Amino acid sequence: LVPKGPFVMGSSEKDIEWAALNFHSETLEWYRDETPAHIVTLKAFKIDKYEVTFGEYQIFIEATGSPVPRELANSRFNNPRQPIIAVSWQGAKDYCLWKKKRLPTEAEWEKAARGTDARYYPWGNEPDALNANIRGMGDSFRNTSPVGKFPEGASPYGAQDMSGNVWEWTDEWYKPYP
């Protein structure tokens, strides 16, 4: 459960300068679509603690006849405890409806990941390759890790794997803030 209330969504100029420096970005323009930082107030909502696993998605495919993601047969990504990858937005939305759930909005996802204090990572403001699966840097996973392998990287609300591992879909198309 993510409680109702305000949080800081997006990035400030200071935030994007920090990101460009830490990630050796060639330009600040890569981050401009995350500005300006602004206050958003949300109603309480629930978000799953873990990413949807390959095993969970496979049950959905078998039950519904939905299209099979392209990586289904790839042994690097199809362990039942690994997060499902290569799912289309429509496939993710259909899975959620089948589970009687929904995709989060961009604001909901960001609040669930960052909390209310505008932190850079779910666990705080310091990068730590041992709190997330980031291309095998500091951990033993060259590809995706099983969900929940980095409990120290949990968000303020207990959501796991909100940084690193795989990208997640939201219910909205990505676009710069108005």
PDB file of C-alpha atoms in Angstrom:
ATOM      1  CA  LEU A   1       0.000   0.000   0.000  1.00  0.00           C
ATOM      2  CA  VAL A   2       1.269   3.438  -0.968  1.00  0.00           C
ATOM      3  CA  PRO A   3      -0.560   5.993   1.200  1.00  0.00           C
ATOM      4  CA  LYS A   4      -2.332   9.038  -0.166  1.00  0.00           C
ATOM      5  CA  GLY A   5      -0.561  12.347  -0.169  1.00  0.00           C
ATOM      6  CA  PRO A   6       1.915  14.560  -1.989  1.00  0.00           C
ATOM      7  CA  PHE A   7       5.372  13.722  -3.310  1.00  0.00           C
ATOM      8  CA  VAL A   8       7.991  15.377  -5.503  1.00  0.00           C
ATOM      9  CA  MET A   9       7.780  14.028  -9.049  1.00  0.00           C
ATOM     10  CA  GLY A  10      10.467  14.616 -11.630  1.00  0.00           C
ATOM     11  CA  SER A  11      13.896  16.182 -11.405  1.00  0.00           C
ATOM     12  CA  SER A  12      15.312  19.579 -10.567  1.00  0.00           C
ATOM     13  CA  GLU A  13      18.221  21.184 -12.427  1.00  0.00           C
ATOM     14  CA  LYS A  14      20.479  20.062  -9.545  1.00  0.00           C
ATOM     15  CA  ASP A  15      19.177  16.488  -9.966  1.00  0.00           C
ATOM     16  CA  ILE A  16      19.922  16.326 -13.685  1.00  0.00           C
ATOM     17  CA  GLU A  17      23.390  17.799 -13.174  1.00  0.00           C
ATOM     18  CA  TRP A  18      24.033  15.077 -10.580  1.00  0.00           C
ATOM     19  CA  ALA A  19      22.760  12.356 -12.970  1.00  0.00           C
ATOM     20  CA  ALA A  20      24.825  13.643 -15.898  1.00  0.00           C
ATOM     21  CA  LEU A  21      27.959  13.697 -13.751  1.00  0.00           C
ATOM     22  CA  ASN A  22      27.397  10.265 -12.181  1.00  0.00           C
ATOM     23  CA  PHE A  23      26.362   8.530 -15.384  1.00  0.00           C
ATOM     24  CA  HIS A  24      28.905  10.304 -17.598  1.00  0.00           C
ATOM     25  CA  SER A  25      26.202  11.724 -19.837  1.00  0.00           C
ATOM     26  CA  GLU A  26      27.253  13.740 -22.838  1.00  0.00           C
ATOM     27  CA  THR A  27      24.464  16.253 -22.367  1.00  0.00           C
ATOM     28  CA  LEU A  28      21.942  17.454 -19.819  1.00  0.00           C
ATOM     29  CA  GLU A  29      19.324  17.300 -22.582  1.00  0.00           C
ATOM     30  CA  TRP A  30      18.968  13.551 -21.939  1.00  0.00           C
ATOM     31  CA  TYR A  31      17.262  14.454 -18.650  1.00  0.00           C
ATOM     32  CA  ARG A  32      15.330  17.628 -19.527  1.00  0.00           C
ATOM     33  CA  ASP A  33      12.089  15.695 -20.078  1.00  0.00           C
ATOM     34  CA  GLU A  34      12.148  14.866 -16.345  1.00  0.00           C
ATOM     35  CA  THR A  35      11.897  18.543 -15.400  1.00  0.00           C
ATOM     36  CA  PRO A  36      10.596  20.461 -13.688  1.00  0.00           C
ATOM     37  CA  ALA A  37      10.329  18.767 -10.329  1.00  0.00           C
ATOM     38  CA  HIS A  38       6.790  19.361  -9.118  1.00  0.00           C
ATOM     39  CA  ILE A  39       4.431  18.331  -6.349  1.00  0.00           C
ATOM     40  CA  VAL A  40       1.836  15.679  -7.229  1.00  0.00           C
ATOM     41  CA  THR A  41      -0.825  14.524  -4.789  1.00  0.00           C
ATOM     42  CA  LEU A  42      -2.152  10.984  -5.230  1.00  0.00           C
ATOM     43  CA  LYS A  43      -4.886   8.897  -3.680  1.00  0.00           C
ATOM     44  CA  ALA A  44      -3.760   5.769  -1.830  1.00  0.00           C
ATOM     45  CA  PHE A  45      -3.047   2.835  -4.159  1.00  0.00           C
ATOM     46  CA  LYS A  46      -1.560  -0.628  -4.143  1.00  0.00           C
ATOM     47  CA  ILE A  47       1.383  -1.812  -6.207  1.00  0.00           C
ATOM     48  CA  ASP A  48       2.799  -5.320  -6.395  1.00  0.00           C
ATOM     49  CA  LYS A  49       5.820  -5.960  -4.195  1.00  0.00           C
ATOM     50  CA  TYR A  50       7.619  -7.873  -6.975  1.00  0.00           C
ATOM     51  CA  GLU A  51       7.854  -7.679 -10.749  1.00  0.00           C
ATOM     52  CA  VAL A  52       5.757 -10.196 -12.683  1.00  0.00           C
ATOM     53  CA  THR A  53       7.816 -13.349 -13.119  1.00  0.00           C
ATOM     54  CA  PHE A  54       8.326 -15.454 -16.212  1.00  0.00           C
ATOM     55  CA  GLY A  55       6.485 -18.295 -14.449  1.00  0.00           C
ATOM     56  CA  GLU A  56       3.473 -16.098 -13.631  1.00  0.00           C
ATOM     57  CA  TYR A  57       3.293 -14.753 -17.168  1.00  0.00           C
ATOM     58  CA  GLN A  58       3.582 -18.251 -18.621  1.00  0.00           C
ATOM     59  CA  ILE A  59       0.444 -19.278 -16.686  1.00  0.00           C
ATOM     60  CA  PHE A  60      -1.333 -16.264 -18.229  1.00  0.00           C
ATOM     61  CA  ILE A  61      -0.225 -17.281 -21.750  1.00  0.00           C
ATOM     62  CA  GLU A  62      -1.438 -20.838 -21.249  1.00  0.00           C
ATOM     63  CA  ALA A  63      -4.775 -19.711 -19.776  1.00  0.00           C
ATOM     64  CA  THR A  64      -5.570 -17.055 -22.366  1.00  0.00           C
ATOM     65  CA  GLY A  65      -3.699 -17.952 -25.552  1.00  0.00           C
ATOM     66  CA  SER A  66      -2.042 -14.528 -25.498  1.00  0.00           C
ATOM     67  CA  PRO A  67       0.965 -13.889 -27.748  1.00  0.00           C
ATOM     68  CA  VAL A  68       4.247 -15.350 -26.572  1.00  0.00           C
ATOM     69  CA  PRO A  69       7.038 -12.823 -25.840  1.00  0.00           C
ATOM     70  CA  ARG A  70      10.054 -13.226 -28.129  1.00  0.00           C
ATOM     71  CA  GLU A  71      12.373 -14.237 -25.269  1.00  0.00           C
ATOM     72  CA  LEU A  72      10.193 -17.119 -24.028  1.00  0.00           C
ATOM     73  CA  ALA A  73      12.638 -19.753 -25.276  1.00  0.00           C
ATOM     74  CA  ASN A  74      15.825 -17.877 -24.290  1.00  0.00           C
ATOM     75  CA  SER A  75      17.429 -19.764 -21.394  1.00  0.00           C
ATOM     76  CA  ARG A  76      19.157 -16.584 -20.189  1.00  0.00           C
ATOM     77  CA  PHE A  77      15.765 -15.047 -19.363  1.00  0.00           C
ATOM     78  CA  ASN A  78      13.194 -17.800 -18.805  1.00  0.00           C
ATOM     79  CA  ASN A  79      13.781 -19.031 -15.282  1.00  0.00           C
ATOM     80  CA  PRO A  80      10.352 -19.093 -13.581  1.00  0.00           C
ATOM     81  CA  ARG A  81      11.584 -16.601 -10.890  1.00  0.00           C
ATOM     82  CA  GLN A  82      13.094 -14.090 -13.331  1.00  0.00           C
ATOM     83  CA  PRO A  83      10.989 -11.070 -14.330  1.00  0.00           C
ATOM     84  CA  ILE A  84       9.205 -11.442 -17.634  1.00  0.00           C
ATOM     85  CA  ILE A  85      10.779  -9.384 -20.430  1.00  0.00           C
ATOM     86  CA  ALA A  86       9.941  -8.444 -24.016  1.00  0.00           C
ATOM     87  CA  VAL A  87       6.237  -8.045 -23.237  1.00  0.00           C
ATOM     88  CA  SER A  88       4.396  -5.414 -25.241  1.00  0.00           C
ATOM     89  CA  TRP A  89       2.505  -2.657 -23.460  1.00  0.00           C
ATOM     90  CA  GLN A  90      -0.758  -4.292 -24.560  1.00  0.00           C
ATOM     91  CA  GLY A  91       0.470  -7.659 -23.251  1.00  0.00           C
ATOM     92  CA  ALA A  92       1.265  -6.081 -19.876  1.00  0.00           C
ATOM     93  CA  LYS A  93      -2.123  -4.362 -19.758  1.00  0.00           C
ATOM     94  CA  ASP A  94      -3.912  -7.611 -20.705  1.00  0.00           C
ATOM     95  CA  TYR A  95      -2.031  -9.514 -17.990  1.00  0.00           C
ATOM     96  CA  CYS A  96      -3.062  -6.921 -15.390  1.00  0.00           C
ATOM     97  CA  LEU A  97      -6.718  -7.104 -16.436  1.00  0.00           C
ATOM     98  CA  TRP A  98      -6.568 -10.912 -16.274  1.00  0.00           C
ATOM     99  CA  LYS A  99      -5.235 -10.637 -12.700  1.00  0.00           C
ATOM    100  CA  LYS A 100      -7.925  -8.022 -11.881  1.00  0.00           C
ATOM    101  CA  LYS A 101      -5.206  -5.401 -11.456  1.00  0.00           C
ATOM    102  CA  ARG A 102      -3.957  -2.491 -13.550  1.00  0.00           C
ATOM    103  CA  LEU A 103      -0.742  -0.849 -14.648  1.00  0.00           C
ATOM    104  CA  PRO A 104       0.306   2.057 -12.420  1.00  0.00           C
ATOM    105  CA  THR A 105       0.339   5.594 -13.741  1.00  0.00           C
ATOM    106  CA  GLU A 106       3.753   7.197 -14.185  1.00  0.00           C
ATOM    107  CA  ALA A 107       3.175   9.241 -11.019  1.00  0.00           C
ATOM    108  CA  GLU A 108       2.149   6.162  -9.021  1.00  0.00           C
ATOM    109  CA  TRP A 109       5.199   4.222 -10.194  1.00  0.00           C
ATOM    110  CA  GLU A 110       7.512   7.105  -9.311  1.00  0.00           C
ATOM    111  CA  LYS A 111       6.029   7.609  -5.843  1.00  0.00           C
ATOM    112  CA  ALA A 112       6.177   3.854  -5.153  1.00  0.00           C
ATOM    113  CA  ALA A 113       9.853   3.857  -6.192  1.00  0.00           C
ATOM    114  CA  ARG A 114      11.067   7.142  -4.652  1.00  0.00           C
ATOM    115  CA  GLY A 115       8.830   7.836  -1.705  1.00  0.00           C
ATOM    116  CA  THR A 116       8.039  11.405  -0.695  1.00  0.00           C
ATOM    117  CA  ASP A 117      11.545  12.819  -0.252  1.00  0.00           C
ATOM    118  CA  ALA A 118      12.675  13.000  -3.925  1.00  0.00           C
ATOM    119  CA  ARG A 119      15.400  10.412  -3.435  1.00  0.00           C
ATOM    120  CA  TYR A 120      17.419   9.283  -6.455  1.00  0.00           C
ATOM    121  CA  TYR A 121      17.079   5.554  -5.738  1.00  0.00           C
ATOM    122  CA  PRO A 122      14.488   3.488  -3.869  1.00  0.00           C
ATOM    123  CA  TRP A 123      16.984   3.056  -0.986  1.00  0.00           C
ATOM    124  CA  GLY A 124      18.297   6.631  -0.823  1.00  0.00           C
ATOM    125  CA  ASN A 125      20.582   9.033  -2.687  1.00  0.00           C
ATOM    126  CA  GLU A 126      23.801   7.062  -3.009  1.00  0.00           C
ATOM    127  CA  PRO A 127      24.342   4.649  -5.898  1.00  0.00           C
ATOM    128  CA  ASP A 128      24.976   1.118  -4.656  1.00  0.00           C
ATOM    129  CA  ALA A 129      25.401  -1.699  -7.158  1.00  0.00           C
ATOM    130  CA  LEU A 130      24.692  -4.189  -4.363  1.00  0.00           C
ATOM    131  CA  ASN A 131      21.126  -2.861  -3.970  1.00  0.00           C
ATOM    132  CA  ALA A 132      20.062  -3.573  -7.552  1.00  0.00           C
ATOM    133  CA  ASN A 133      20.887  -5.735 -10.562  1.00  0.00           C
ATOM    134  CA  ILE A 134      22.806  -3.339 -12.787  1.00  0.00           C
ATOM    135  CA  ARG A 135      24.449  -5.342 -15.603  1.00  0.00           C
ATOM    136  CA  GLY A 136      26.468  -7.519 -13.252  1.00  0.00           C
ATOM    137  CA  MET A 137      28.190  -4.522 -11.647  1.00  0.00           C
ATOM    138  CA  GLY A 138      28.746  -5.625  -8.049  1.00  0.00           C
ATOM    139  CA  ASP A 139      26.397  -8.599  -8.230  1.00  0.00           C
ATOM    140  CA  SER A 140      26.585 -12.030  -9.845  1.00  0.00           C
ATOM    141  CA  PHE A 141      23.849 -11.495 -12.453  1.00  0.00           C
ATOM    142  CA  ARG A 142      24.920 -10.688 -15.995  1.00  0.00           C
ATOM    143  CA  ASN A 143      21.294 -10.866 -17.162  1.00  0.00           C
ATOM    144  CA  THR A 144      18.091 -10.439 -15.182  1.00  0.00           C
ATOM    145  CA  SER A 145      18.099 -11.603 -11.581  1.00  0.00           C
ATOM    146  CA  PRO A 146      15.283 -13.494  -9.890  1.00  0.00           C
ATOM    147  CA  VAL A 147      12.774 -11.036  -8.427  1.00  0.00           C
ATOM    148  CA  GLY A 148      13.380  -9.917  -4.855  1.00  0.00           C
ATOM    149  CA  LYS A 149      17.106 -10.768  -4.809  1.00  0.00           C
ATOM    150  CA  PHE A 150      18.026  -7.291  -3.526  1.00  0.00           C
ATOM    151  CA  PRO A 151      15.860  -6.648  -0.434  1.00  0.00           C
ATOM    152  CA  GLU A 152      18.227  -3.849   0.670  1.00  0.00           C
ATOM    153  CA  GLY A 153      17.125  -1.967  -2.460  1.00  0.00           C
ATOM    154  CA  ALA A 154      13.444  -1.907  -1.484  1.00  0.00           C
ATOM    155  CA  SER A 155      11.509   1.306  -1.877  1.00  0.00           C
ATOM    156  CA  PRO A 156      10.113   3.153   1.150  1.00  0.00           C
ATOM    157  CA  TYR A 157       6.884   1.173   0.649  1.00  0.00           C
ATOM    158  CA  GLY A 158       8.550  -2.235   0.314  1.00  0.00           C
ATOM    159  CA  ALA A 159       8.408  -2.558  -3.482  1.00  0.00           C
ATOM    160  CA  GLN A 160      11.358  -4.559  -4.814  1.00  0.00           C
ATOM    161  CA  ASP A 161      13.458  -4.145  -7.963  1.00  0.00           C
ATOM    162  CA  MET A 162      12.253  -0.611  -8.737  1.00  0.00           C
ATOM    163  CA  SER A 163      15.806   0.224  -9.823  1.00  0.00           C
ATOM    164  CA  GLY A 164      17.816  -2.011 -12.129  1.00  0.00           C
ATOM    165  CA  ASN A 165      16.906  -5.470 -13.456  1.00  0.00           C
ATOM    166  CA  VAL A 166      14.223  -4.583 -16.069  1.00  0.00           C
ATOM    167  CA  TRP A 167      12.125  -1.642 -17.195  1.00  0.00           C
ATOM    168  CA  GLU A 168       8.466  -1.578 -16.232  1.00  0.00           C
ATOM    169  CA  TRP A 169       5.433  -0.396 -18.173  1.00  0.00           C
ATOM    170  CA  THR A 170       3.068   2.269 -16.860  1.00  0.00           C
ATOM    171  CA  ASP A 171      -0.445   3.038 -18.011  1.00  0.00           C
ATOM    172  CA  GLU A 172       0.612   6.278 -19.715  1.00  0.00           C
ATOM    173  CA  TRP A 173       2.722   7.032 -22.755  1.00  0.00           C
ATOM    174  CA  TYR A 174       6.084   8.590 -21.966  1.00  0.00           C
ATOM    175  CA  LYS A 175       6.194  12.305 -22.682  1.00  0.00           C
ATOM    176  CA  PRO A 176       7.785  15.426 -21.229  1.00  0.00           C
ATOM    177  CA  TYR A 177       5.948  17.182 -18.422  1.00  0.00           C
ATOM    178  CA  PRO A 178       3.656  20.026 -19.497  1.00  0.00           C
TER     179      PRO A 178
END
